[in-house]
Coordinates of C-alpha atoms and ligand atoms in Angstrom, one line a residue:
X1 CA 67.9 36.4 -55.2
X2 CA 67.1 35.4 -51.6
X3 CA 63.8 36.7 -51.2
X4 CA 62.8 35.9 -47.5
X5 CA 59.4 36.6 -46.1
X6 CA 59.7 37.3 -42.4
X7 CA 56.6 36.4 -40.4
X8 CA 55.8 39.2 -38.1
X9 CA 53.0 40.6 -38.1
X10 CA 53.3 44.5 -37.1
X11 CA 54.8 45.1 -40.8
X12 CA 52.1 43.8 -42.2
X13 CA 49.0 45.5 -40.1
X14 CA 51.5 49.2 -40.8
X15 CA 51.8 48.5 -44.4
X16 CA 48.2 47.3 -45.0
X17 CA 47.0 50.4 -43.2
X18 CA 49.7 52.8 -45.1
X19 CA 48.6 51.9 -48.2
X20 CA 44.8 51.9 -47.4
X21 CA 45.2 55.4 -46.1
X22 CA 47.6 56.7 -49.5
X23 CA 45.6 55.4 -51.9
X24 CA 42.3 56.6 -51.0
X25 CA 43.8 60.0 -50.1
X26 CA 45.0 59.8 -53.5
X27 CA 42.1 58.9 -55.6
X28 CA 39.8 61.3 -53.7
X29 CA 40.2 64.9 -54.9
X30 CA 41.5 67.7 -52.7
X31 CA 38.4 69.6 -52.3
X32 CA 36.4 66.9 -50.9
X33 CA 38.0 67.0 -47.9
X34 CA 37.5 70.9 -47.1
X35 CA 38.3 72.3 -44.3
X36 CA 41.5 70.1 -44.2
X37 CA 43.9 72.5 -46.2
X38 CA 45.4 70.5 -49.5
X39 CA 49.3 70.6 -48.3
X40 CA 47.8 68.9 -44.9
X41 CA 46.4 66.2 -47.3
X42 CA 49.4 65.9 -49.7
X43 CA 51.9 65.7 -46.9
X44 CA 49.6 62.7 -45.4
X45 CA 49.4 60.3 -48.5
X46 CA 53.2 61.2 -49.2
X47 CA 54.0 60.1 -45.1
X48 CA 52.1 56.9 -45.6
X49 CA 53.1 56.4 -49.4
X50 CA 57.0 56.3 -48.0
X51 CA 55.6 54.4 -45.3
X52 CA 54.3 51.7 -47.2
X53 CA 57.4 51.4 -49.4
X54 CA 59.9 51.5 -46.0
X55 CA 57.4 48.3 -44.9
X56 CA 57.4 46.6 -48.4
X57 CA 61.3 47.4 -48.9
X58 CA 62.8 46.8 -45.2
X59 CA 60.5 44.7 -43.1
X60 CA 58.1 42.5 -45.1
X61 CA 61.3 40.9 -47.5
X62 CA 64.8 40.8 -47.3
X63 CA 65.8 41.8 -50.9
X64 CA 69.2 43.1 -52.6
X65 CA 69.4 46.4 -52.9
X66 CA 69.2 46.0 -56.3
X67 CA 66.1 44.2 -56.4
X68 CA 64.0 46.8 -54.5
X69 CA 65.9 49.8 -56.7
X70 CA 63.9 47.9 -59.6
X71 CA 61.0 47.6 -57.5
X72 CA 60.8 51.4 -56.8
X73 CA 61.5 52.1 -60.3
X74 CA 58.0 49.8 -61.4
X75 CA 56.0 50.8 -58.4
X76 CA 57.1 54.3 -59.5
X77 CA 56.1 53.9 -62.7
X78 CA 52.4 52.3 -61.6
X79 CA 52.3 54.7 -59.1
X80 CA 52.2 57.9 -61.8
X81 CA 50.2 55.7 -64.3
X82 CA 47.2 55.4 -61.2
X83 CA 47.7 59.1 -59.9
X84 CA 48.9 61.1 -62.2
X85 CA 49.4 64.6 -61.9
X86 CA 48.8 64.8 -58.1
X87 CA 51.5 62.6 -57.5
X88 CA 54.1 64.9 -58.9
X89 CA 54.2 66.3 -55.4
X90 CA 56.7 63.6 -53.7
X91 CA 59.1 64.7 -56.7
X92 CA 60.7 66.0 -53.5
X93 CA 62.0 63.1 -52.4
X94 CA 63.6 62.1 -55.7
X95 CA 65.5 65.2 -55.8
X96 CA 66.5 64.5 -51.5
X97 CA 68.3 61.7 -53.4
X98 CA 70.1 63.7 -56.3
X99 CA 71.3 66.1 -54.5
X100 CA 72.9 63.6 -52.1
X101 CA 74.9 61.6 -55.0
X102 CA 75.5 65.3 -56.3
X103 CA 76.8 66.9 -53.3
X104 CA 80.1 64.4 -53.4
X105 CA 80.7 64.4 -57.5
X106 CA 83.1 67.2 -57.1
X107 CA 85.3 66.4 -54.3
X108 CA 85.0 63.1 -55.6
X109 CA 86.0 63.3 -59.3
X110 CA 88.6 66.0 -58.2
X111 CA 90.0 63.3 -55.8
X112 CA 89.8 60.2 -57.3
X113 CA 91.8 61.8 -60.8
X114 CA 94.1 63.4 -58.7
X115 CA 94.9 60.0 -57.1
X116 CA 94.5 58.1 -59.8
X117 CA 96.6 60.1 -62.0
X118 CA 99.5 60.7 -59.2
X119 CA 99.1 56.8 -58.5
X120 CA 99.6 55.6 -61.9
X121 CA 102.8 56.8 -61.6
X122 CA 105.1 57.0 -64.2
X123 CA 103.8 59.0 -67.0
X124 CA 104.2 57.2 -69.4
X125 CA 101.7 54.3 -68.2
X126 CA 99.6 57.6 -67.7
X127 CA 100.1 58.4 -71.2
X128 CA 99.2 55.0 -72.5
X129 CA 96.0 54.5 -70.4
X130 CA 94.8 58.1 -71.3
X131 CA 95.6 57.1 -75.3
X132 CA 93.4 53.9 -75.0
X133 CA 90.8 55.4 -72.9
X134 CA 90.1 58.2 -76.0
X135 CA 90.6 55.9 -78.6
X136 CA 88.2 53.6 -76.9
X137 CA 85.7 56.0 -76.4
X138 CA 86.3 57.7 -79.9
X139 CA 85.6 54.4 -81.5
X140 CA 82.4 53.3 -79.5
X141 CA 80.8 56.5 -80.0
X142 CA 81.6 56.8 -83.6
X143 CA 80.6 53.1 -84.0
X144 CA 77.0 54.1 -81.7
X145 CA 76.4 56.6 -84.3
X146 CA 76.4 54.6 -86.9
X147 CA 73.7 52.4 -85.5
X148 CA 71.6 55.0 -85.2
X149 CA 72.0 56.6 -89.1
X150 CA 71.2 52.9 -90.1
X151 CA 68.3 52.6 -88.2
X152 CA 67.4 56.1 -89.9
X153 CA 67.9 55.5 -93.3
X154 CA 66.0 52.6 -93.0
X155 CA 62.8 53.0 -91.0
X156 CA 62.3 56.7 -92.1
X157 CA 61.2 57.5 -88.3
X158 CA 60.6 61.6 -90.1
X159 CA 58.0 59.8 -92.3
X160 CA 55.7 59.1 -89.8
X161 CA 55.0 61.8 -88.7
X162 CA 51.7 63.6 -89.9
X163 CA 51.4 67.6 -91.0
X164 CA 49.1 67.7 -87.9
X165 CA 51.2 66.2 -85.2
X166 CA 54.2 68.2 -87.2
X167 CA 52.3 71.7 -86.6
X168 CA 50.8 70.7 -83.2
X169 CA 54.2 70.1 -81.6
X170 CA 55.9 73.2 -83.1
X171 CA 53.4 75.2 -81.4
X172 CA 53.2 73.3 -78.1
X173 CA 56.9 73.3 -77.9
X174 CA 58.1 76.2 -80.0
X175 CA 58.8 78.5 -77.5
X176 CA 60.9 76.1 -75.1
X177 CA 62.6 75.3 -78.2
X178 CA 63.2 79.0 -78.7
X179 CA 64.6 79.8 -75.3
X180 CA 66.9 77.1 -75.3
X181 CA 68.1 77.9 -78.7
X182 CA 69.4 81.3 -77.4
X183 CA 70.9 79.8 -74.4
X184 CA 73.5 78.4 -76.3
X185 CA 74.1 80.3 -79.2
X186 CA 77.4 81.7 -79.1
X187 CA 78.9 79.2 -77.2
X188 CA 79.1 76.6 -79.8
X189 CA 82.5 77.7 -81.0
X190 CA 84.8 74.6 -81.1
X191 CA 87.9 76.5 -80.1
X192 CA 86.6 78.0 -77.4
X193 CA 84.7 74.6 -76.2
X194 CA 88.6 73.6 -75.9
X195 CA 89.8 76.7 -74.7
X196 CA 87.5 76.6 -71.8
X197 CA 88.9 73.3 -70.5
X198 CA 92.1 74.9 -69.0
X199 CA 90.7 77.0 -66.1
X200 CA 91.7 80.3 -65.3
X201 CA 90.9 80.1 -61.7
X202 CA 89.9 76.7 -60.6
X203 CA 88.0 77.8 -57.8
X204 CA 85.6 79.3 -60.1
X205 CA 85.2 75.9 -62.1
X206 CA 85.0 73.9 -58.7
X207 CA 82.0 76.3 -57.9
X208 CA 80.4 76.5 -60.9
X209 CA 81.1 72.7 -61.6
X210 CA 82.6 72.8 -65.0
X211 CA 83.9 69.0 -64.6
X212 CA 86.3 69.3 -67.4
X213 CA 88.1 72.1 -65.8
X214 CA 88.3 70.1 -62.9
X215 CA 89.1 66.8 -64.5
X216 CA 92.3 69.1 -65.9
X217 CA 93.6 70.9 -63.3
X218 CA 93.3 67.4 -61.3
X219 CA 95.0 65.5 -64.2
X220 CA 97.4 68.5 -64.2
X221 CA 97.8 67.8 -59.9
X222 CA 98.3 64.1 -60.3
X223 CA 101.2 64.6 -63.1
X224 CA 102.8 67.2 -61.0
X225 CA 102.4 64.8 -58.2
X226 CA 104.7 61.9 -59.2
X227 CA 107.1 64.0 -60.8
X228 CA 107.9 66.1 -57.7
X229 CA 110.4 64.3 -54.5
X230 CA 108.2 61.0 -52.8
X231 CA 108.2 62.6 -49.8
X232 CA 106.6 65.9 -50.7
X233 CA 104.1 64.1 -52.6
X234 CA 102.9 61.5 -50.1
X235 CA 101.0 63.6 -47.9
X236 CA 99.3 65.0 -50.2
X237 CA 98.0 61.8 -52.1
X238 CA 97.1 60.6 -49.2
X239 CA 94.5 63.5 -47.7
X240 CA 93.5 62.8 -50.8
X241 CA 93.1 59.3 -50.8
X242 CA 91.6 59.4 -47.8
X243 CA 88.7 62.0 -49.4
X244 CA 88.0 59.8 -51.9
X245 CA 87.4 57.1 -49.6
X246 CA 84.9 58.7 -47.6
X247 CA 82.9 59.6 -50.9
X248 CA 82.7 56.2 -51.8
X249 CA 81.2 55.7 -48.1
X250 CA 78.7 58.6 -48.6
X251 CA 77.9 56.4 -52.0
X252 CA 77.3 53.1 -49.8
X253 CA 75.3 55.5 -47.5
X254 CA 73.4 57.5 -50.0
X255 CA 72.1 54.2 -52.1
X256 CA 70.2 52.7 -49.6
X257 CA 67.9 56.1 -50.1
X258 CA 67.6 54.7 -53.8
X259 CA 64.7 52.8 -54.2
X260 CA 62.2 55.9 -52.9
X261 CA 64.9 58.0 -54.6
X262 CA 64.0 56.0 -58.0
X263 CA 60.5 55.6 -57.0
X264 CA 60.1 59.1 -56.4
X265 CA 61.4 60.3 -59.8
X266 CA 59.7 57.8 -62.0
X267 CA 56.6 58.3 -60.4
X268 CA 57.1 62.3 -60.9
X269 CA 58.1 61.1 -64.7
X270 CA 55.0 59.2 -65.6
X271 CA 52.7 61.6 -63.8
X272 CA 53.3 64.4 -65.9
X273 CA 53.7 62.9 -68.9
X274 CA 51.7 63.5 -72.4
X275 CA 51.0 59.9 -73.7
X276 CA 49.5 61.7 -76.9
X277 CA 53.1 63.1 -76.9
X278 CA 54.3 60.0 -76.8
X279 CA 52.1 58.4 -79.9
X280 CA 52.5 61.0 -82.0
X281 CA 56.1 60.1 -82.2
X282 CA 55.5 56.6 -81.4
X283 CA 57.9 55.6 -84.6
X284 CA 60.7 57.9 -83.7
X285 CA 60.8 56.6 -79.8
X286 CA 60.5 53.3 -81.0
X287 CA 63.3 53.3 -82.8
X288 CA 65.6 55.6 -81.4
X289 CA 64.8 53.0 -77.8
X290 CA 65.6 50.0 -80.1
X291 CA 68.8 51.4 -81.7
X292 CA 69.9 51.8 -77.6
X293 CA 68.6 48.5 -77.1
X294 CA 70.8 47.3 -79.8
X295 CA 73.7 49.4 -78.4
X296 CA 73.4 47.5 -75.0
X297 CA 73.8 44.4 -76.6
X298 CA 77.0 45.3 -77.8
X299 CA 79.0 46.6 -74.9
X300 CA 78.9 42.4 -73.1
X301 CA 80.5 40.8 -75.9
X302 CA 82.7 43.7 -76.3
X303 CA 83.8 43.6 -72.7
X304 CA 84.4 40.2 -73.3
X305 CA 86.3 39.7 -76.0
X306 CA 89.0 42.3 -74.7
X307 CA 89.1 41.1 -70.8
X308 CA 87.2 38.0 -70.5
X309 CA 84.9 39.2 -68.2
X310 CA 81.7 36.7 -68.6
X311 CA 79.0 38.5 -69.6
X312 CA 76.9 38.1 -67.0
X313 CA 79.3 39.6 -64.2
X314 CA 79.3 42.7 -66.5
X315 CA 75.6 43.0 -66.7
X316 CA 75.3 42.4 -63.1
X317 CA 77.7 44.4 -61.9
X318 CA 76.9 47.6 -63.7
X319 CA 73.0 47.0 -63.4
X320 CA 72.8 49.5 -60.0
X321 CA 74.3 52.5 -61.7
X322 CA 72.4 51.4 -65.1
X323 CA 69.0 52.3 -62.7
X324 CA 70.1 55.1 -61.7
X325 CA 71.3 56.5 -64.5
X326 CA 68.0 55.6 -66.0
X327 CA 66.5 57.7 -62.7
X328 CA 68.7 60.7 -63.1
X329 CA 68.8 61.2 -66.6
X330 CA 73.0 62.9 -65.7
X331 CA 75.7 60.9 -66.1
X332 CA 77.3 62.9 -63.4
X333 CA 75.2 62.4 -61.0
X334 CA 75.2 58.9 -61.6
X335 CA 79.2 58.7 -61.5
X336 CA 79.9 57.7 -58.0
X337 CA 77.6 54.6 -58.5
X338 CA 79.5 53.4 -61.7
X339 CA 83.0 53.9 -59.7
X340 CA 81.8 52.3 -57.0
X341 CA 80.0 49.5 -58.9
X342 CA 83.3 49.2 -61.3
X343 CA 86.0 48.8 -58.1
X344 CA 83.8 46.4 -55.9
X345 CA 82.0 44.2 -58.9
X346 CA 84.1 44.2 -61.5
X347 CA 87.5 44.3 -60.2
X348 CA 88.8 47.7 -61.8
X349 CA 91.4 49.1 -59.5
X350 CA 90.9 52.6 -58.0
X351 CA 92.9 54.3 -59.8
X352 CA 91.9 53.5 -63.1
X353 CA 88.4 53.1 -62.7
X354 CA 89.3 56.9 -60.7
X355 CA 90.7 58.4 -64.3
X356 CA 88.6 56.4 -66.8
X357 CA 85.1 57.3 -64.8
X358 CA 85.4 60.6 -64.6
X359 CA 86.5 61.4 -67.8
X360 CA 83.9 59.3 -69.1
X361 CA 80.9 60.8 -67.5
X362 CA 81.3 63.8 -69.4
X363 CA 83.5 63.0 -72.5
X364 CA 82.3 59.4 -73.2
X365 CA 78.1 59.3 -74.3
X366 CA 77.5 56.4 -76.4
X367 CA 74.0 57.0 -75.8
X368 CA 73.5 60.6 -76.4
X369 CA 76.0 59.7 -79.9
X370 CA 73.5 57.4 -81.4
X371 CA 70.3 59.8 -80.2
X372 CA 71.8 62.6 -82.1
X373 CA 72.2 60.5 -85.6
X374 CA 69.0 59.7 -85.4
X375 CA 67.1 62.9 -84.5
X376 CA 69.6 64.8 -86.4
X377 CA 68.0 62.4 -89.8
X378 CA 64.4 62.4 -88.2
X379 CA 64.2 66.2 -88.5
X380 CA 65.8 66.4 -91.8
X381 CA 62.8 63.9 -92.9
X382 CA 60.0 65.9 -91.7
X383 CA 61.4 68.9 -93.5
X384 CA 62.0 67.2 -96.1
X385 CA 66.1 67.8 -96.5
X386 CA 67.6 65.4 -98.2
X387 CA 70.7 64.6 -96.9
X388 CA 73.8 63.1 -98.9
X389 CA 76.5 60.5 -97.9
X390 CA 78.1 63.6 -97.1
X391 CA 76.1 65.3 -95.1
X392 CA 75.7 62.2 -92.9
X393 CA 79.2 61.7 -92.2
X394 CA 79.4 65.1 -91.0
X395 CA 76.1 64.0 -88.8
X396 CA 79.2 61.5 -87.1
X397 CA 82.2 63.8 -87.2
X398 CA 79.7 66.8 -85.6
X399 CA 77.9 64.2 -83.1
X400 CA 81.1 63.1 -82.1
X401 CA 82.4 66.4 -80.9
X402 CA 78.7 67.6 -79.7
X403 CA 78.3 64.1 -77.2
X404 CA 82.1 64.3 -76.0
X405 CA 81.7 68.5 -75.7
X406 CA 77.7 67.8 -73.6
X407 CA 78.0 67.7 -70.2
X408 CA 76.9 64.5 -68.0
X409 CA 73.6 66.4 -67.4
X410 CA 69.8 66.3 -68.2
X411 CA 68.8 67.6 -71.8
X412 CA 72.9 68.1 -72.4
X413 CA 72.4 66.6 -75.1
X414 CA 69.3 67.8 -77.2
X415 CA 71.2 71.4 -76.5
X416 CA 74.4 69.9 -78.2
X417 CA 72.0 68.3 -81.0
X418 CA 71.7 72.0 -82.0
X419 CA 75.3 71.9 -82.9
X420 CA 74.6 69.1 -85.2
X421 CA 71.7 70.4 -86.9
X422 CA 73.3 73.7 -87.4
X423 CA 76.4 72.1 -89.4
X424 CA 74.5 70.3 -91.9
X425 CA 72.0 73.1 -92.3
X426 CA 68.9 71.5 -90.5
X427 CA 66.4 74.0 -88.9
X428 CA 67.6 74.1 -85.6
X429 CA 64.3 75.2 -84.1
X430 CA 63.1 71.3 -85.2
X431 CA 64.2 70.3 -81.7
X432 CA 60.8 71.0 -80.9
X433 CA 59.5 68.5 -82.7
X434 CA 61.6 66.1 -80.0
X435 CA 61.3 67.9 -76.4
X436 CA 57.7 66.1 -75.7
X437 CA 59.7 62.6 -75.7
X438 CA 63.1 64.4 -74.3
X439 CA 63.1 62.5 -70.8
X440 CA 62.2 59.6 -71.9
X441 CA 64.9 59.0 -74.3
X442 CA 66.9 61.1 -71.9
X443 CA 66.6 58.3 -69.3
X444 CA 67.9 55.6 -71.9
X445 CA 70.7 57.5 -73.6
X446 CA 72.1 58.4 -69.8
X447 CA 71.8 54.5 -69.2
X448 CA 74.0 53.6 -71.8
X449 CA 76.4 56.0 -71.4
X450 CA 77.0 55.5 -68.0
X451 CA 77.2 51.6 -69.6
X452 CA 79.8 52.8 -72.1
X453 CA 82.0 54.0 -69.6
X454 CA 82.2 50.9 -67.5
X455 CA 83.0 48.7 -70.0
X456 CA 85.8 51.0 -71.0
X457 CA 87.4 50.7 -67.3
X458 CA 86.8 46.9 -67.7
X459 CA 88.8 46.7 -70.8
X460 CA 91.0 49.3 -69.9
X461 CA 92.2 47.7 -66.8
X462 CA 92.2 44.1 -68.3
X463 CA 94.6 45.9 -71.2
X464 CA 96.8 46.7 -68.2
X465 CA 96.8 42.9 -66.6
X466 CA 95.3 45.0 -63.5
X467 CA 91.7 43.7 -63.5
X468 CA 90.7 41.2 -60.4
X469 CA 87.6 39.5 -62.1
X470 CA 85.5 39.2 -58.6
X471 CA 84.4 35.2 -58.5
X472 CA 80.8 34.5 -57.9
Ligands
LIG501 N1 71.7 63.2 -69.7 C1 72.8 62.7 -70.4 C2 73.9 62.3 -69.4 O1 74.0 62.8 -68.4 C3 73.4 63.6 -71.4 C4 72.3 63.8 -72.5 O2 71.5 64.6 -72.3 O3 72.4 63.1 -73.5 O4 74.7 61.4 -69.7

């Protein structure tokens, strides 16, 4: 980290200033400063807040861009701790930055498949690589699960939990629970989970963005693609190509807005946080953070025993889309950061990081696997259900499907929790017990999924003899 201070002293004098005039525009209340309307004020201290953080960010240092993501995501964080609720109102800017990364995921997933699957060529390397990709992530989310019903069964996270806390958080949360209850019953029927994949007019799944749809009908493309005559098929893999290429630009273009992005949204986060929330289920966060914690550990030594990647490339090159992913809380949105982060630092080719990615983002959550063993246990315990050897393996089979059927968005995956509770007979309605602390463990589980995916298109690649392990 080449941290370089350059002397010049107009940065300075603006950022001094900036952040005189935001913070004590932020710790005085609104009223004081009658006549000026309120939304005069708030836009003020936003203007110099950004200010400040342009100074800091692009004139005072010369950092990585991954160093001042991380900065954004701490100042962020100190940033709601000191102002709280008021400085919820430059959530703005966060979501400035989502929808940028958002606005390419479909022509870029829809793209990068269809090149990647017409570029791999002959089907039956297609078939192979699609075979190890869902074995892979089969096994690793299986595998996450597990860590989390140990951690369960042995820390009893349900038993900490007092009547009081118990009957406060029902209420508080009750009715959320409720509504989001009937927002998905009715669609939890496996068959027509699967059914819904094939689209029946793809223009309706491109608008709505039901990625699997699109990751079909472009797998579907692709296929068609290299069995039809070269010269029909060029063209059209290359306007392709060529589309793909400019989302990765938009990516390069759209991260440099990352660390206000990330600032933004943590700071938005912490503001409007409960911390009571947050102790009365200090021993289920705790654990359910340390099982992920453990889960991180994993995918290195993983991703180096099947491709020899050193460990510290791999956690190097996936730590930009690890932050946003944590900023996001959607895998989706998060995707064109991991391909990009997979092709230029880790040496996955386009084309398979372009098949293995996408599919990923909303089949493959490692995270979301191991957060559904444990809540699915740590609502049994406060309810008191005792649940067999039996019942927890159906906690894995049924998490399995629920974290590959949740799409790569925020709360997917407490809604698909509802699918778990309901096969082994848990109160479904206990996810209110869990939406105080949802974000929070939202932002870790989207992390490590995002982290589950990557190492797949490392090892998937280095099964093919195709990954270029950069040298640095
Ligand atoms: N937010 C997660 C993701 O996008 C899914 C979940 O809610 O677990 O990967």
């Amino acid at each position: 980290m080449e941290n370089r201070i350059h002397l010049s002293w107009q940065p300075i004098v603006l950022f001094t200033i900036s952040t005189i005039v935001f913070v004590t525009l932020y710790l005085m209340p609104l009223q004081s400063l009658a006549p000026v309307p309120p939304a005069v004020i708030q836009l003020t201290r936003v203007f110099f807040l950004i200010l400040a953080l342009i100074m800091l960010f692009e004139k005072l240092f010369s950092m990585e861009i991954y160093t001042k993501i991380l900065l954004g995501l701490l100042l962020g964080g100190i940033a709601g701790l000191l102002f709280q609720a008021n400085i919820v109102e430059i959530k703005p800017v966060g979501t400035a930055f989502i929808r940028l990364i958002r606005m390419i995921i479909i022509p870029l997933v829809f793209a990068s498949l269809l090149v990647g699957t017409a570029s791999l060529g002959d089907p039956k390397k297609m078939g192979r690589i699609g075979l190890k990709t869902f074995l892979y992530y089969l096994v690793y989310t299986a595998f996450a699960i597990f860590i989390g019903l140990i951690l369960a069964n042995l820390f009893h996270p349900g038993s900490g939990l007092s009547k009081q806390a118990q009957g406060q958080l029902l209420q508080n949360f009750g009715g959320e629970a409720q509504a989001k209850l009937s927002g998905i019953s009715g669609k939890s029927g496996t068959l027509n989970l699967l059914l819904n994949i094939i689209p029946i007019n793809i223009f309706e799944g491109l608008t709505n963005s039901i990625l699997l749809q699109i990751i079909f009908f472009a797998i579907f493309t692709g296929i068609a693609l290299a069995l039809i005559p070269a010269e029909k098929a060029r063209p059209v893999i290359a306007f392709f190509d060529g589309i793909n290429e400019a989302m990765i630009r938009i990516v390069h273009i759209a991260i440099k807005m990352a660390p206000y992005g990330v600032f933004a949204l943590i700071a938005a986060v912490v503001g409007s946080f409960g911390m009571e929330i947050l102790l009365s289920l200090f021993k289920y966060t705790l654990i359910t953070i340390v099982g992920m914690i453990i889960l991180n550990f994993t995918y290195p030594p993983v991703v180096q025993f099947f491709s020899g990647m050193k460990p510290k490339t791999f956690i190097k090159g996936i730590r930009e889309p690890q932050l946003i992913a944590f900023s996001t809380s959607s895998s989706s949105a998060t995707l064109p950061v991991t391909i990009e982060a997979c092709t230029e630092k880790l040496g996955v080719p386009l084309d398979i990081a372009g098949f293995v990615l996408p599919i990923g983002a909303t089949v493959n959550m490692n995270g979301t696997a191991l957060y559904q063993g444990i809540s699915a246990i740590f609502i049994a315990q406060v309810y008191g259900i005792p649940l067999s050897i039996g019942d927890q393996l159906m906690i894995v089979l049924t998490a399995t499907l629920a974290s590959i059927g949740a799409p790569g968005a925020p709360m997917a995956g407490i809604m698909m929790l509802v699918v778990v509770l309901e096969q082994v007979g848990i109160p479904s309605e206990g996810i209110a017990l869990l939406l105080g602390v949802e974000r929070i463990l939202d932002m870790f589980r989207t992390t490590l999924n995002i982290t589950g995916d990557a190492s797949a298109a490392v090892v998937i690649a280095a099964s093919e003899g195709e990954l270029n392990i950069p040298k640095t």
